[in-house]
mmCIF file of C-alpha atoms and ligand atoms in Angstrom:
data_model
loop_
_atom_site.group_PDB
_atom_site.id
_atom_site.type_symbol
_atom_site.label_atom_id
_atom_site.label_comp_id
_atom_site.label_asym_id
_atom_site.label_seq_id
_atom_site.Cartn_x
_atom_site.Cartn_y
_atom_site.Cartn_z
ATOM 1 C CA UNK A 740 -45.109 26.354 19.568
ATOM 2 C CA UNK A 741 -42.860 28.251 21.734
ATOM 3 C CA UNK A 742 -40.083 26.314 22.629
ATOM 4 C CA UNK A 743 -38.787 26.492 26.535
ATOM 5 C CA UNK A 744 -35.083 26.706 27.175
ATOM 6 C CA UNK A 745 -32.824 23.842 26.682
ATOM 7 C CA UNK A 746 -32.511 21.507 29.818
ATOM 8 C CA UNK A 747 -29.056 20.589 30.976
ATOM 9 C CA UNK A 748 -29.418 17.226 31.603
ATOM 10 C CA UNK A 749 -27.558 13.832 32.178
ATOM 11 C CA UNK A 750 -28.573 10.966 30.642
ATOM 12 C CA UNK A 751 -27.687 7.990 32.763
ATOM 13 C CA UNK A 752 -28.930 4.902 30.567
ATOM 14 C CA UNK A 753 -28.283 1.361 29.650
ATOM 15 C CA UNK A 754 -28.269 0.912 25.590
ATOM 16 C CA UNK A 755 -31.042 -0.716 24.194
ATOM 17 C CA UNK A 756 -32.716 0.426 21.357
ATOM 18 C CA UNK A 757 -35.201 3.007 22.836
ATOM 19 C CA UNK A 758 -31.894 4.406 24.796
ATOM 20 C CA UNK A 759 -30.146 4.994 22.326
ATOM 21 C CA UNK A 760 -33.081 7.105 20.588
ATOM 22 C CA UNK A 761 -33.012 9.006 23.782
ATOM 23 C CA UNK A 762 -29.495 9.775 23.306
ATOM 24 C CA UNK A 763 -29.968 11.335 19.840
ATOM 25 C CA UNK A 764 -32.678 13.489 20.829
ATOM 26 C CA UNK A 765 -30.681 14.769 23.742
ATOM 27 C CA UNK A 766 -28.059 15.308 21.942
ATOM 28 C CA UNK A 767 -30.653 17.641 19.305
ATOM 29 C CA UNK A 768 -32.634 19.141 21.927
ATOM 30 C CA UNK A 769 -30.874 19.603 25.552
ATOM 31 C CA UNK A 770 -27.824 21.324 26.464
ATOM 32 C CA UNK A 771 -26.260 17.664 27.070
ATOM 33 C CA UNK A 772 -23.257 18.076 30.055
ATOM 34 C CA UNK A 773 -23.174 14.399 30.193
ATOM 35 C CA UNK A 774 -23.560 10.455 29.595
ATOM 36 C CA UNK A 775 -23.246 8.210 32.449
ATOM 37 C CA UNK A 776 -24.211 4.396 31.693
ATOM 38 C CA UNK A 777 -25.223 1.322 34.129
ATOM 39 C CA UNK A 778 -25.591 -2.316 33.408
ATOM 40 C CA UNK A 779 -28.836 -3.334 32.748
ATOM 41 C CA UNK A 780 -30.324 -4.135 29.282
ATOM 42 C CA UNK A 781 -26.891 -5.953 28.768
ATOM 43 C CA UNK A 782 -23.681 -5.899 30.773
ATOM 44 C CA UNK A 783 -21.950 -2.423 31.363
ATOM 45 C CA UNK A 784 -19.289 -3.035 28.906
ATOM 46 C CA UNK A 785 -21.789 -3.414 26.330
ATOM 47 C CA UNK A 786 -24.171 -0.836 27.241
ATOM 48 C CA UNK A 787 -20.964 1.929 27.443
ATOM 49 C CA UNK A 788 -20.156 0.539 23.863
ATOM 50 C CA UNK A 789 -23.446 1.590 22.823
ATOM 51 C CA UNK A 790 -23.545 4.670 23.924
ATOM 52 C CA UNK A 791 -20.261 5.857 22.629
ATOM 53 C CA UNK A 792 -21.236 4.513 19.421
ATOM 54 C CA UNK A 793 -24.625 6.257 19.080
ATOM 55 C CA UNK A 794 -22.782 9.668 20.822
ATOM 56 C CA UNK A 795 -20.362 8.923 18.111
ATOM 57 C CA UNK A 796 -23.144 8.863 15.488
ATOM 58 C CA UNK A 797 -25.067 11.690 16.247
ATOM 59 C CA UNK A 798 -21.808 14.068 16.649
ATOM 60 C CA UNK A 799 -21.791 14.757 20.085
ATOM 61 C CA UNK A 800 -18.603 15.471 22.383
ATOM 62 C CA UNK A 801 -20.814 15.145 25.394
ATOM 63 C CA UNK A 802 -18.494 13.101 28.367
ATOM 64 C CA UNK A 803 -19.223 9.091 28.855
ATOM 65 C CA UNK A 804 -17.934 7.804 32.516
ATOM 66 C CA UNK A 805 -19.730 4.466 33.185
ATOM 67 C CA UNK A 806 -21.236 3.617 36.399
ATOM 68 C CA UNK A 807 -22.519 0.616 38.267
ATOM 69 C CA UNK A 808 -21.987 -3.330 37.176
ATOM 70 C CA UNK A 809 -25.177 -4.214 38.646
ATOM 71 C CA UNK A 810 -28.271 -3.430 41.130
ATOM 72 C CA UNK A 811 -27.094 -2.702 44.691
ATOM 73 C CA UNK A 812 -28.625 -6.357 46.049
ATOM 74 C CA UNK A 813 -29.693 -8.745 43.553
ATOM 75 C CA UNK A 814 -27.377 -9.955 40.723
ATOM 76 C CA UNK A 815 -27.592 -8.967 37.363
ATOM 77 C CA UNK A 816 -30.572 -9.604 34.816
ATOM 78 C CA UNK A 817 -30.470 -8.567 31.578
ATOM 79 C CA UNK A 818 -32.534 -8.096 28.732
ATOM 80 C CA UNK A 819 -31.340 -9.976 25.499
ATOM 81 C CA UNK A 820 -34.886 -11.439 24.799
ATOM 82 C CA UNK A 821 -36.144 -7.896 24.275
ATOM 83 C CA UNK A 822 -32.919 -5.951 22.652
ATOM 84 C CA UNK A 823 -30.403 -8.841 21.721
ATOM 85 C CA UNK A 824 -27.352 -9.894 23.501
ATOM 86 C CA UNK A 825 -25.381 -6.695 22.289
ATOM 87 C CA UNK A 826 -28.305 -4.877 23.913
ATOM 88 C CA UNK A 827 -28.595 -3.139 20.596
ATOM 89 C CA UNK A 828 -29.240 -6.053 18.114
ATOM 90 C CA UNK A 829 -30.257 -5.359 14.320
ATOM 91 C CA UNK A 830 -28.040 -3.225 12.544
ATOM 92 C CA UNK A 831 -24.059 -3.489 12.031
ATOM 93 C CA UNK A 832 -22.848 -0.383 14.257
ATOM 94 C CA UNK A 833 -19.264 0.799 13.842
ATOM 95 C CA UNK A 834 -16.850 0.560 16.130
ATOM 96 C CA UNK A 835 -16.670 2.841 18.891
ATOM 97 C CA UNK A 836 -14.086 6.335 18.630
ATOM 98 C CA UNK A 837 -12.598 5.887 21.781
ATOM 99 C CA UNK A 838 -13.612 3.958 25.177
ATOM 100 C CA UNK A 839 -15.672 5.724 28.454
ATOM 101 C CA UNK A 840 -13.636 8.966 29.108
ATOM 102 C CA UNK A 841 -14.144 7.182 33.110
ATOM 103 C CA UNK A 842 -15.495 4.533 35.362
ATOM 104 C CA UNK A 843 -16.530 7.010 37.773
ATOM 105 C CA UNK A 844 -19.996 7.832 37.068
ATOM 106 C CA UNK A 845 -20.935 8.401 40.309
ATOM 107 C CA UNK A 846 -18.573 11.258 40.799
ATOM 108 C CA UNK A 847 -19.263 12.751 37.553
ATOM 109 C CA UNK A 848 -22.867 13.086 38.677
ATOM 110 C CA UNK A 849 -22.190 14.336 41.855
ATOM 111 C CA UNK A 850 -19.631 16.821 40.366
ATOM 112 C CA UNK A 851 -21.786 17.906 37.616
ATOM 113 C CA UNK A 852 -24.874 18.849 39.637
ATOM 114 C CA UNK A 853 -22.946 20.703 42.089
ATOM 115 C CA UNK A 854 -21.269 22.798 39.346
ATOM 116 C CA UNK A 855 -24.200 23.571 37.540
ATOM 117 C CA UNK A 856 -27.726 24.944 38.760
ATOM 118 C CA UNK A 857 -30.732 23.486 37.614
ATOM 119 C CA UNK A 858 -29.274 20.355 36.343
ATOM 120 C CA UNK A 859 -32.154 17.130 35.249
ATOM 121 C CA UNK A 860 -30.562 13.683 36.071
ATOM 122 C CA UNK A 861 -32.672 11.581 33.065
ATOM 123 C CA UNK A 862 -32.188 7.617 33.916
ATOM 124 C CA UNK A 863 -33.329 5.659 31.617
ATOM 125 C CA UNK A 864 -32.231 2.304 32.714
ATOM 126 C CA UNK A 865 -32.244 0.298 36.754
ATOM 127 C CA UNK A 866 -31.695 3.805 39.555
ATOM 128 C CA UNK A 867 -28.759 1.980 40.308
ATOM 129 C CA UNK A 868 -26.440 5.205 39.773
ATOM 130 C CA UNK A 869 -28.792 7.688 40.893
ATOM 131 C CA UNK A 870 -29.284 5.786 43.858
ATOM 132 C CA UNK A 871 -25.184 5.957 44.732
ATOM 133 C CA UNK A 872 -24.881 9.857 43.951
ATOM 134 C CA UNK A 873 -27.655 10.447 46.115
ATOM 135 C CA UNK A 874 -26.475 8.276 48.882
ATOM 136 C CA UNK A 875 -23.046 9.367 48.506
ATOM 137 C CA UNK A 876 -23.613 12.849 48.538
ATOM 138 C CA UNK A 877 -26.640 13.762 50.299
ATOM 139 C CA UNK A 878 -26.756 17.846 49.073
ATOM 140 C CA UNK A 879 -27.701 16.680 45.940
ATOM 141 C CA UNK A 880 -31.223 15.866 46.563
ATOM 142 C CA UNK A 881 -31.816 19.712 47.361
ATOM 143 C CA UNK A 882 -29.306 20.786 44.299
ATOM 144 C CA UNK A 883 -30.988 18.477 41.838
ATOM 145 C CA UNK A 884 -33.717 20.237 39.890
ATOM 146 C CA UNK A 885 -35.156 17.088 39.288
ATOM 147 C CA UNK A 886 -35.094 13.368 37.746
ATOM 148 C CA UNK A 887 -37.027 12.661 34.876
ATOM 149 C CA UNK A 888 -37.114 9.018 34.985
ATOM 150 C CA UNK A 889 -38.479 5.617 32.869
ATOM 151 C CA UNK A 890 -39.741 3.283 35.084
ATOM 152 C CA UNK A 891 -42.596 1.578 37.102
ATOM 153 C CA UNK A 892 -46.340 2.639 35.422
ATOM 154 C CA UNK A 893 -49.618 1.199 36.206
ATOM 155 C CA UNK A 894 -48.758 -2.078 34.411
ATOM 156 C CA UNK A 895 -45.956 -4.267 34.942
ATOM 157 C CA UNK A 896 -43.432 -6.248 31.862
ATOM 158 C CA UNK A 897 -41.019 -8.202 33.936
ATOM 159 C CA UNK A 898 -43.845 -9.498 36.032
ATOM 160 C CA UNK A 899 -47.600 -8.591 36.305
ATOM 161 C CA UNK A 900 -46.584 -5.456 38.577
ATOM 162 C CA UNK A 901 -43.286 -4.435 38.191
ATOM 163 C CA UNK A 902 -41.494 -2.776 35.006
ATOM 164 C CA UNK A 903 -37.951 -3.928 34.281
ATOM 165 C CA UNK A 904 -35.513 -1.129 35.049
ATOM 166 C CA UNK A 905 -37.416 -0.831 38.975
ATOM 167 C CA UNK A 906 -37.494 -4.797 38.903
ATOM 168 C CA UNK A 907 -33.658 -5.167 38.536
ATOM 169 C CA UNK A 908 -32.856 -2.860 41.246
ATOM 170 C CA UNK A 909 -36.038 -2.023 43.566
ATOM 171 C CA UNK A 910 -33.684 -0.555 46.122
ATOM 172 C CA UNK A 911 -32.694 1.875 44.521
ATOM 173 C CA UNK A 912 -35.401 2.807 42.932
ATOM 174 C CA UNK A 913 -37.084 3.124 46.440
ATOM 175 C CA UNK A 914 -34.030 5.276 47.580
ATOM 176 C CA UNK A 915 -35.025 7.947 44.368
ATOM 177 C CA UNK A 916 -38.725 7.989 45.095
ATOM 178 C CA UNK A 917 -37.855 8.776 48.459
ATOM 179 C CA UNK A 918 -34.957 11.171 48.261
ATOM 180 C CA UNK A 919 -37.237 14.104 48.389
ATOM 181 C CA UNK A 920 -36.135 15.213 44.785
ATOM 182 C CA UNK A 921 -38.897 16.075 41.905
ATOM 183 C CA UNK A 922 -39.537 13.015 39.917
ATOM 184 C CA UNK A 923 -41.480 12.954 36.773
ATOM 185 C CA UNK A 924 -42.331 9.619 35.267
ATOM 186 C CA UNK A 925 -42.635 7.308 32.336
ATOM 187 C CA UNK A 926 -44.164 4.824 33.058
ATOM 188 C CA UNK A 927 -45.520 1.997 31.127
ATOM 189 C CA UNK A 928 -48.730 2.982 30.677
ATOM 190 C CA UNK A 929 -47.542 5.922 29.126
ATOM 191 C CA UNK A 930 -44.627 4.335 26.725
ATOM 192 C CA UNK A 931 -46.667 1.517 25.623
ATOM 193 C CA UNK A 932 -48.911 4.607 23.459
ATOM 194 C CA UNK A 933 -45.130 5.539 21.863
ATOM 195 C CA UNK A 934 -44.791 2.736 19.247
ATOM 196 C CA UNK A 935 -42.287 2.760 16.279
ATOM 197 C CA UNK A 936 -45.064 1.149 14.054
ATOM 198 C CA UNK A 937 -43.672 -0.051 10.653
ATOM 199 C CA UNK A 938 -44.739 3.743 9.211
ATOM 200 C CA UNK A 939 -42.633 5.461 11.298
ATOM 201 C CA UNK A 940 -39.619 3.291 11.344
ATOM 202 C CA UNK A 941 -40.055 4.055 7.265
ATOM 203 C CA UNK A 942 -39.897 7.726 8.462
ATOM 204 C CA UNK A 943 -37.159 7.639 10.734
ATOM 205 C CA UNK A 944 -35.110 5.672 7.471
ATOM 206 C CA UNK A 945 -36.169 8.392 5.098
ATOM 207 C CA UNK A 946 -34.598 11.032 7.305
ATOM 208 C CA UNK A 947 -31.376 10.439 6.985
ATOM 209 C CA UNK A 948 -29.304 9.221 4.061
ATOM 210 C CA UNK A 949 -26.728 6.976 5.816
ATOM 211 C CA UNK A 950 -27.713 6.862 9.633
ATOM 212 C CA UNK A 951 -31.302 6.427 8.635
ATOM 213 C CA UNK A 952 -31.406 2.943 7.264
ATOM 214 C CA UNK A 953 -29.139 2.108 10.623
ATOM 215 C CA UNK A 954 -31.251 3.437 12.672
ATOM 216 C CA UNK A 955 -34.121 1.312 10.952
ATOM 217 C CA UNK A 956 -32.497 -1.886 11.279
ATOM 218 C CA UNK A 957 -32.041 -1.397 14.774
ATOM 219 C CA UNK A 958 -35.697 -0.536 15.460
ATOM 220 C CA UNK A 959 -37.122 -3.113 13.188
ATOM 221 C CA UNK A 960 -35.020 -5.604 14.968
ATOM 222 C CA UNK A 961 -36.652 -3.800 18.907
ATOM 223 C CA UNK A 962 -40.518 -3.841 16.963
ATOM 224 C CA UNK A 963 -39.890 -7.505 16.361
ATOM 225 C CA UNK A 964 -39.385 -8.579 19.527
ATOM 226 C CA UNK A 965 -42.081 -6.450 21.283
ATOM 227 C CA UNK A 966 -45.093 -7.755 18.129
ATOM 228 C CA UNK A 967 -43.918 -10.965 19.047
ATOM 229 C CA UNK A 968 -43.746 -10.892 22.587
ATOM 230 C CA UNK A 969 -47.226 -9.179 22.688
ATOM 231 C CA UNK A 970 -50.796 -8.997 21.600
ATOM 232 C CA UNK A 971 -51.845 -5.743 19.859
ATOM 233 C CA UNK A 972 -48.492 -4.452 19.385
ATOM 234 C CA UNK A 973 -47.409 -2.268 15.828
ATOM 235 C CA UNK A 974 -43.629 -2.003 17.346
ATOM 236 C CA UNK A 975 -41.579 -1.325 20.145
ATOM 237 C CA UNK A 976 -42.829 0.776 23.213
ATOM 238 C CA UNK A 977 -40.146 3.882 22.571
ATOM 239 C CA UNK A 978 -40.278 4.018 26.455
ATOM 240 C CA UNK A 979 -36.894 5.855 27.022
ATOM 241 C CA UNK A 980 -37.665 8.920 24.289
ATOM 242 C CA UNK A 981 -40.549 10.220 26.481
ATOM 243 C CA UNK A 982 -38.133 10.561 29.511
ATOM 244 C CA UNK A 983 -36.442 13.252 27.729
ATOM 245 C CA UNK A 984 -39.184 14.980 25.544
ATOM 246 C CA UNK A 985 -40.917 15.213 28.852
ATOM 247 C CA UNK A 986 -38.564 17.682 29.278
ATOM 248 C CA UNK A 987 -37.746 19.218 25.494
ATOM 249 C CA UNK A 988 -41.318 18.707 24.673
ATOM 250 C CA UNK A 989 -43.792 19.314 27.515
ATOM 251 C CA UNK A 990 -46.921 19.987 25.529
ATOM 252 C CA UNK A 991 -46.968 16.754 24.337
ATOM 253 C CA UNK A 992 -47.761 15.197 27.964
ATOM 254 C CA UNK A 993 -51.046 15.130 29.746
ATOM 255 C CA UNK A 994 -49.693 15.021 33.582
ATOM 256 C CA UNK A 995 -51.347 14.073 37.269
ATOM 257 C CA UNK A 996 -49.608 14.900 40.429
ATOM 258 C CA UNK A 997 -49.100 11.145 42.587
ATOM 259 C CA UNK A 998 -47.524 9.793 44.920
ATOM 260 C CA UNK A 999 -44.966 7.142 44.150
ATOM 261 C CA UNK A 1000 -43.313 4.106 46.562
ATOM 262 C CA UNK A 1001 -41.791 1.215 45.755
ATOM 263 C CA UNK A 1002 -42.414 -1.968 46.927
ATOM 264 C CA UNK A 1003 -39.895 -4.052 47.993
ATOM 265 C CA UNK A 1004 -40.914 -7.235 49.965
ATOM 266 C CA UNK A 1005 -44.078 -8.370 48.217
ATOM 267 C CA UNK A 1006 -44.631 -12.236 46.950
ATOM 268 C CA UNK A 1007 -46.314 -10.609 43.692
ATOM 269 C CA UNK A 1008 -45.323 -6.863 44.211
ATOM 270 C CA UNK A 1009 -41.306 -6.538 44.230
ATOM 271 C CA UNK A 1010 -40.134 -3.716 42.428
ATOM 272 C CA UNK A 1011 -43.764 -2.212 41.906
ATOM 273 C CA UNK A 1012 -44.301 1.632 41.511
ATOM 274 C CA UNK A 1013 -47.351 2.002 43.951
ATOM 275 C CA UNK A 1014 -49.151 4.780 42.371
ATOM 276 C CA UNK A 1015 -51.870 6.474 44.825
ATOM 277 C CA UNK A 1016 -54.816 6.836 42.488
ATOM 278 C CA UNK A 1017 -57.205 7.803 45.436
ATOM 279 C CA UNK A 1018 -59.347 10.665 45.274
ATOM 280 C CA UNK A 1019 -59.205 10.858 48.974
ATOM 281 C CA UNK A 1020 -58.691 14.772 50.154
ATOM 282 C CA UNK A 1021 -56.456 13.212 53.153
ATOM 283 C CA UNK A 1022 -53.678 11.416 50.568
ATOM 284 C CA UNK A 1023 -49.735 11.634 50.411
ATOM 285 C CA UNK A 1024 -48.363 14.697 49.365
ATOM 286 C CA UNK A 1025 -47.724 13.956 45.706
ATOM 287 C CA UNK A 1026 -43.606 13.110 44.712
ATOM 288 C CA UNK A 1027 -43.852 12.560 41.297
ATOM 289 C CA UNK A 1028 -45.228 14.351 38.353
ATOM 290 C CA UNK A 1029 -46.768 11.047 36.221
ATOM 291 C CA UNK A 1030 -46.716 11.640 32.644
ATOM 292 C CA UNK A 1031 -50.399 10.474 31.393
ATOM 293 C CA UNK A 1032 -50.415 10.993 27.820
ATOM 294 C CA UNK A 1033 -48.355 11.558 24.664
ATOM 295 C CA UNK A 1034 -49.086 12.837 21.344
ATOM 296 C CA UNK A 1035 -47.181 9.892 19.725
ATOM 297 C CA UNK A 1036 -47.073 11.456 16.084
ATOM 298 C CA UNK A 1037 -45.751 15.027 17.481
ATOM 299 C CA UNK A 1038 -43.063 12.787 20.076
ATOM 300 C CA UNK A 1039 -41.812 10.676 16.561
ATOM 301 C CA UNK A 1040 -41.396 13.976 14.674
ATOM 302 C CA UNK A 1041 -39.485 14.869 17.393
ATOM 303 C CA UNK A 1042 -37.168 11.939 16.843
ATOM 304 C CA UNK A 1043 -37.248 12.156 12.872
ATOM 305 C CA UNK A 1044 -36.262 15.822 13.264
ATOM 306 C CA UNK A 1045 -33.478 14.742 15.941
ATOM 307 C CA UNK A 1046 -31.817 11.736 13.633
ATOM 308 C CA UNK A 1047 -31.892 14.369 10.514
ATOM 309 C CA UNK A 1048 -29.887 16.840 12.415
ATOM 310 C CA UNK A 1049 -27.087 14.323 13.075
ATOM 311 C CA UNK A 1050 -24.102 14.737 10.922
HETATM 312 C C1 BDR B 2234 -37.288 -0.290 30.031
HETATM 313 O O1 BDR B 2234 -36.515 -1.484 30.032
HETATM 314 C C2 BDR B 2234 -35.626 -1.495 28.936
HETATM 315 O O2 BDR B 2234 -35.783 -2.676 28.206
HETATM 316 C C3 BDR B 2234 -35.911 -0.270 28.113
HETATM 317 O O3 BDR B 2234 -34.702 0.294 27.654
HETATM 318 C C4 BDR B 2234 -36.650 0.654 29.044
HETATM 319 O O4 BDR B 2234 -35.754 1.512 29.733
HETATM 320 C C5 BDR B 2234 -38.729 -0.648 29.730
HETATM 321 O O5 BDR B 2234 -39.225 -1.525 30.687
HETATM 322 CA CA1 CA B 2235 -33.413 1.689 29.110
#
């Protein structure tokens, strides 16, 4: 397969399990310039302690400046039932090397785009930061080379129509969709095909002779709560991976060109990706490039070959 050129990215996310898999194989497979994190699986003191830690783990001196406490309206929710209330729940992580390098996420982002062409902002976690650097400095929407995002999908989790990380902070998320930049998105109906079923969480252990058996724990402990939370579930919807192997590993995607809003006032609706599905010649000009499709056994290689390159 040829391989395209490594993306420089930044990974804005909010550790959780499938976050922190994202990390690792950004730190294997794009040319990293940064880690920003936001509160939103757990509080942001807890989700910039996970991210150090797994940065720690997989060797990588890529810069961690934490962002946003919360959405820009609504308070906090966070998402203990799904990853535990460390936000990464099933395996005894060591302690972090040193604390966020700043709390200025915002400016990092800003900073980094404009000093580097062709820079992908990857959230994985509520738009909350994106939102801010674009708002804050408007040139970035034309500097940006685009935002490959995990969010929204034709089927909600947090309620029938809305997907968590849009759900906590709708606002923002309507600010991204809107901001004129290239999106490409994960949404659920794509993750839920991206399981870490009980074969390849033996995989991911094999691979590596102390991290993998870490690494295991934690997923085993994600996979738990998504089988029980769901019917006809193996394990845990590795939504945040595809985010960034959309990017490291296009071939894997079937793709559709839509256009995306947000809805932000409906009874049932709030913090819905409306996806225009028409066929209709006279539609939207598509925003977003939605990911369809994943070869799920080529996108968990990818992660086995990404945890047995860390050190
Ligand atoms: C999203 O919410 C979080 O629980 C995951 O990390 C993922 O980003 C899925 O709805
Ligand atoms: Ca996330």
């Amino acid at each position: 397969m040829a391989m395209t050129p490594m993306p420089s990215i930044v990974l804005d996310c909010d550790p959780g399990h499938d976050d922190a898999f994202a990390l690792i194989v950004a730190a294997k497979f794009t040319n990293l310039l940064g880690v920003t994190t936001v509160a939103g699986n757990a509080p942001l003191e807890l989700t910039t302690r996970n991210a150090r830690i797994i940065l720690d783990l997989c060797g990588s001196s890529a810069p961690l400046h934490s962002g946003a406490n919360g959405p820009l309206v609504q308070p906090p929710v966070f998402a203990d039932y799904v990853h535990g209330k460390s936000g990464m729940d099933g395996a005894v992580l060591p302690e972090p090397s040193r604390p966020a390098d700043s709390t200025q996420a915002i400016d990092f982002i800003i900073d980094t785009v404009r000093a580097h062409d062709d820079v992908w902002l990857v959230p994985t976690g509520p738009l909350t930061n994106i939102s801010l650097a674009l708002t804050r400095a408007p040139d970035l929407a034309r500097r940006i080379k685009g935002i490959s995002l995990m969010g929204g999908g034709r089927v909600g989790n947090r309620t029938p129509t809305a997907e968590f990380n849009i759900w906590l902070d709708p606002e923002a998320a309507a600010t991204v969709f809107m901001s004129g930049v290239p999106i490409t998105m994960a949404g659920l109906h794509l993750t839920h095909e991206f399981q870490a079923s009980p074969e390849r969480i033996v995989m991911v252990e094999h691979s590596h002779a102390t991290l993998g058996p870490l690494l295991a724990g934690l997923l085993r402990f994600f996979s738990g709560t998504y089988v029980n939370r769901h019917f006809g579930f193996v394990g845990a919807a590795m939504h945040d991976v595809c985010s960034v192997l959309a990017l490291t590993h296009p071939w894997l995607f079937t793709t559709s060109q839509k256009w995306v809003g947000v809805d932000l006032h409906g009874n049932h609706t709030r913090g819905m990706t409306v996806i225009d599905d028409r066929q209709l010649v006279d539609r939207p000009i598509a925003n977003t490039t939605m990911l369809e499709t994943i070869d799920a056994d080529a996108g968990f290689a990818a992660i086995v070959e990404a945890v047995r390159a860390c050190p």
